[in-house]
Short mmCIF file of C-alpha atoms in Angstrom, two decimals:
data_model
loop_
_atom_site.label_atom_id
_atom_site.label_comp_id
_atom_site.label_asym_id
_atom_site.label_seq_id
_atom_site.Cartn_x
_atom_site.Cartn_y
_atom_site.Cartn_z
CA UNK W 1101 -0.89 -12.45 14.08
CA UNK W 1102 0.50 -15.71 13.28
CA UNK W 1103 3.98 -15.62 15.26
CA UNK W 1104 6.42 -17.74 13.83
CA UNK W 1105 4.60 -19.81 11.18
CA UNK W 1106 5.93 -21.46 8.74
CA UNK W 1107 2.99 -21.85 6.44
CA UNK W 1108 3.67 -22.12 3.15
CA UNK W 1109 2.25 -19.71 1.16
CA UNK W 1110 -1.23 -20.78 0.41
CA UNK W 1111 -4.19 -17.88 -1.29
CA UNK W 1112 -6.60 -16.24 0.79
CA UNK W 1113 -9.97 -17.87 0.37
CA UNK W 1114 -12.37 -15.01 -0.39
CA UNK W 1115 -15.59 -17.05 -0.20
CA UNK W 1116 -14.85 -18.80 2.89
CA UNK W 1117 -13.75 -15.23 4.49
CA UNK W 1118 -16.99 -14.11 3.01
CA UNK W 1119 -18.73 -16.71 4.98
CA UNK W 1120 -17.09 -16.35 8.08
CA UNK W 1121 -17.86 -12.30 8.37
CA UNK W 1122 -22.10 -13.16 6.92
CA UNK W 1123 -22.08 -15.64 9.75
CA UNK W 1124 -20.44 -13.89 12.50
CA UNK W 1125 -21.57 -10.31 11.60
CA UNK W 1126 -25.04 -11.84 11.87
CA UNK W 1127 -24.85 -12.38 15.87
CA UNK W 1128 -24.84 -9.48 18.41
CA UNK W 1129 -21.53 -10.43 20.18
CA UNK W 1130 -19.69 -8.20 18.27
CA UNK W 1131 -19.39 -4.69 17.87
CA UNK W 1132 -17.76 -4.94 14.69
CA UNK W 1133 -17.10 -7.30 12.34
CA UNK W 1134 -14.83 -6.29 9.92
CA UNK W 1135 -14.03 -7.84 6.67
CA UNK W 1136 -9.51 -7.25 6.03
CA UNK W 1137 -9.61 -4.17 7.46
CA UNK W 1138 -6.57 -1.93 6.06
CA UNK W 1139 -4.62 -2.90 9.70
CA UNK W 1140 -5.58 -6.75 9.22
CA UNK W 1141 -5.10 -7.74 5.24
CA UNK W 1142 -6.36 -11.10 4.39
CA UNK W 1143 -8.10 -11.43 8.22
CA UNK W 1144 -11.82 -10.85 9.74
CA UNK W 1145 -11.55 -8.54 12.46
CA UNK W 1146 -14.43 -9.10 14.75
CA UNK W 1147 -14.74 -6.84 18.13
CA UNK W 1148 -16.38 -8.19 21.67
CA UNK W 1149 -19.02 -6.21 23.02
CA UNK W 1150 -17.79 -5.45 26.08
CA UNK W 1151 -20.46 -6.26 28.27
CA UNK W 1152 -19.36 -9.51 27.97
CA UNK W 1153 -16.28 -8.83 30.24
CA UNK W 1154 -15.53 -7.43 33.21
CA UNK W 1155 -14.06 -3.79 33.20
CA UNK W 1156 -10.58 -5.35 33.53
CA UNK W 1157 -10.61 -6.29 30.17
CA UNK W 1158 -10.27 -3.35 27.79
CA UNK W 1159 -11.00 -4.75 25.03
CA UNK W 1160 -11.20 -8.29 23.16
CA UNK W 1161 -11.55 -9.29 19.71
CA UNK W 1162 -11.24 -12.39 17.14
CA UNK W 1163 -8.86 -12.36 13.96
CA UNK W 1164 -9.52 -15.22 11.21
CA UNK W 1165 -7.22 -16.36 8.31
CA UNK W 1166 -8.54 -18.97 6.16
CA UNK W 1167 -6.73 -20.02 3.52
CA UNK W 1168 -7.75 -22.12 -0.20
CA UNK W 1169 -5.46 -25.34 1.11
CA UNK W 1170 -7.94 -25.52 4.28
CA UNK W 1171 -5.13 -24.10 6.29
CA UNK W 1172 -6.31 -21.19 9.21
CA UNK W 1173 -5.49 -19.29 12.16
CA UNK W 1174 -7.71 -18.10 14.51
CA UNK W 1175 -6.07 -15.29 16.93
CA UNK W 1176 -8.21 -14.34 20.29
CA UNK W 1177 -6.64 -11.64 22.18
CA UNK W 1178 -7.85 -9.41 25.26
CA UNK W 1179 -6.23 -6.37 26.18
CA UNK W 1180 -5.79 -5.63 30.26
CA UNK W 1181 -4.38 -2.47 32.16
CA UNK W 1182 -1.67 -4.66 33.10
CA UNK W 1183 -0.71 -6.73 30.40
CA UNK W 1184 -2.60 -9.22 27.19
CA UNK W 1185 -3.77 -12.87 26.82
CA UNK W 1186 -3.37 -14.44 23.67
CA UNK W 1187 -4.87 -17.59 22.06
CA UNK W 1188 -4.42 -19.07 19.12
CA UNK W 1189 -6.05 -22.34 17.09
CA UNK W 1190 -4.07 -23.22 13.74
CA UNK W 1191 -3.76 -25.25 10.98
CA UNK W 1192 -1.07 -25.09 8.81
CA UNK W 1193 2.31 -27.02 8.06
CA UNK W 1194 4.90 -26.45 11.01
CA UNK W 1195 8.35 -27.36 11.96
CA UNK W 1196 7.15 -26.91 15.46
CA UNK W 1197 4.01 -28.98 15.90
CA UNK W 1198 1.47 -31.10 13.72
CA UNK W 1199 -0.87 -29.24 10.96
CA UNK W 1200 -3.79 -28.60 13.80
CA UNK W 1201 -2.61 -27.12 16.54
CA UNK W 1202 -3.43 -24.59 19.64
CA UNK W 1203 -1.09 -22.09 21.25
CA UNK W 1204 -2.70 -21.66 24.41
CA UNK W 1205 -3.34 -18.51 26.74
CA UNK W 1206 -2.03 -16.42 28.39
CA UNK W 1207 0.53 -15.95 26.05
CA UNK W 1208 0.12 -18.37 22.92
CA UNK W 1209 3.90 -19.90 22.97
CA UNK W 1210 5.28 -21.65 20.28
CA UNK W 1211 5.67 -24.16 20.27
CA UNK W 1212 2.05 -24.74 20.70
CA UNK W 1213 -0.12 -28.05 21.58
CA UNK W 1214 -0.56 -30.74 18.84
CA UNK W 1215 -4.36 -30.42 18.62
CA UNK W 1216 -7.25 -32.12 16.18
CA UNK W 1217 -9.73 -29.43 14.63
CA UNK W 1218 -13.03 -30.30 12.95
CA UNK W 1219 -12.60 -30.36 9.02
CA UNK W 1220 -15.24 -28.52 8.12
CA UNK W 1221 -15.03 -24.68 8.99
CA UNK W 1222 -18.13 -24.21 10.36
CA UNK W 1223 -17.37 -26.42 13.06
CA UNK W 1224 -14.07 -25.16 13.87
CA UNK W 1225 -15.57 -21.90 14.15
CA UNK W 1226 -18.52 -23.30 16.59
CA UNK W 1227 -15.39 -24.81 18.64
CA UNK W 1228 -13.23 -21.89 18.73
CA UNK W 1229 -16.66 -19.49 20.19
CA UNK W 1230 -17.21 -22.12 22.88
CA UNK W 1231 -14.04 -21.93 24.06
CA UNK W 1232 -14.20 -17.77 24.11
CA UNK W 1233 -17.72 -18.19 25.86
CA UNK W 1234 -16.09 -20.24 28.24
CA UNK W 1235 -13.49 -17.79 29.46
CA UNK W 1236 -15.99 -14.98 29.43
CA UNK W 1237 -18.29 -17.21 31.76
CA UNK W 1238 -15.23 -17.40 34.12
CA UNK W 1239 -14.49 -13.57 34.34
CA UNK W 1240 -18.04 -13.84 36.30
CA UNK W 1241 -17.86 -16.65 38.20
#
């Protein structure tokens, strides 16, 4: 998910995971919201209903890291008969940008663009679904 990081290794923080899938599982954008999934270790896997997208997207979903140090990465990604977009908000030491940090659609390069996230998590998440409701807006306008 993470292309390239060079986090150092840092434990998964169960609780704030925890938090993260109560919080978004409690919504109805999402079909699914699953908690490390056997394909996704140490992530929360959480599925767009697609009525929220035209029928050229096939399918889009979130992935969240969070990590005891306060370090994260949050992966949006869409899936389209023709090709992906890929998004990316981080925070985590990086030999190829500052702690917070965005690699931008379509295709989340690296090096990304130095960015400044809220500190606490809750906010960062709030952030990160504005942006997403955003870009869904656009598919209609």
């Amino acid at each position: 998910m993470s292309g390239g990081d060079d986090r150092e290794a840092a434990p998964l923080d169960a609780d704030r995971l925890d938090a993260v899938h109560e919080r978004l599982a409690a919504g109805d954008r999402f079909v699914s919201v699953d908690r490390e999934p056997s394909y996704a270790p140490e992530r929360v896997v959480c599925v767009y209903d697609p009525r929220y997208y035209p029928a050229s997207v096939e399918a889009a979903r979130l992935e969240i890291s969070w990590y005891e140090n306060g370090d994260f990465s949050i992966h949006y990604h869409e899936d389209h008969p023709d090709g992906e977009f890929d998004h990316r908000w981080d925070r985590h030491p990086s030999s190829h940008n500052e702690r917070d940090h965005v690699h931008p659609g379509p295709d989340a390069p690296t090096p990304g663009d130095d960015d400044a996230h809220p500190d606490d998590w809750r906010d960062v998440l709030a952030a990160v679904l504005r942006e997403v409701e955003t870009r869904q807006r656009d598919f209609w306008q």
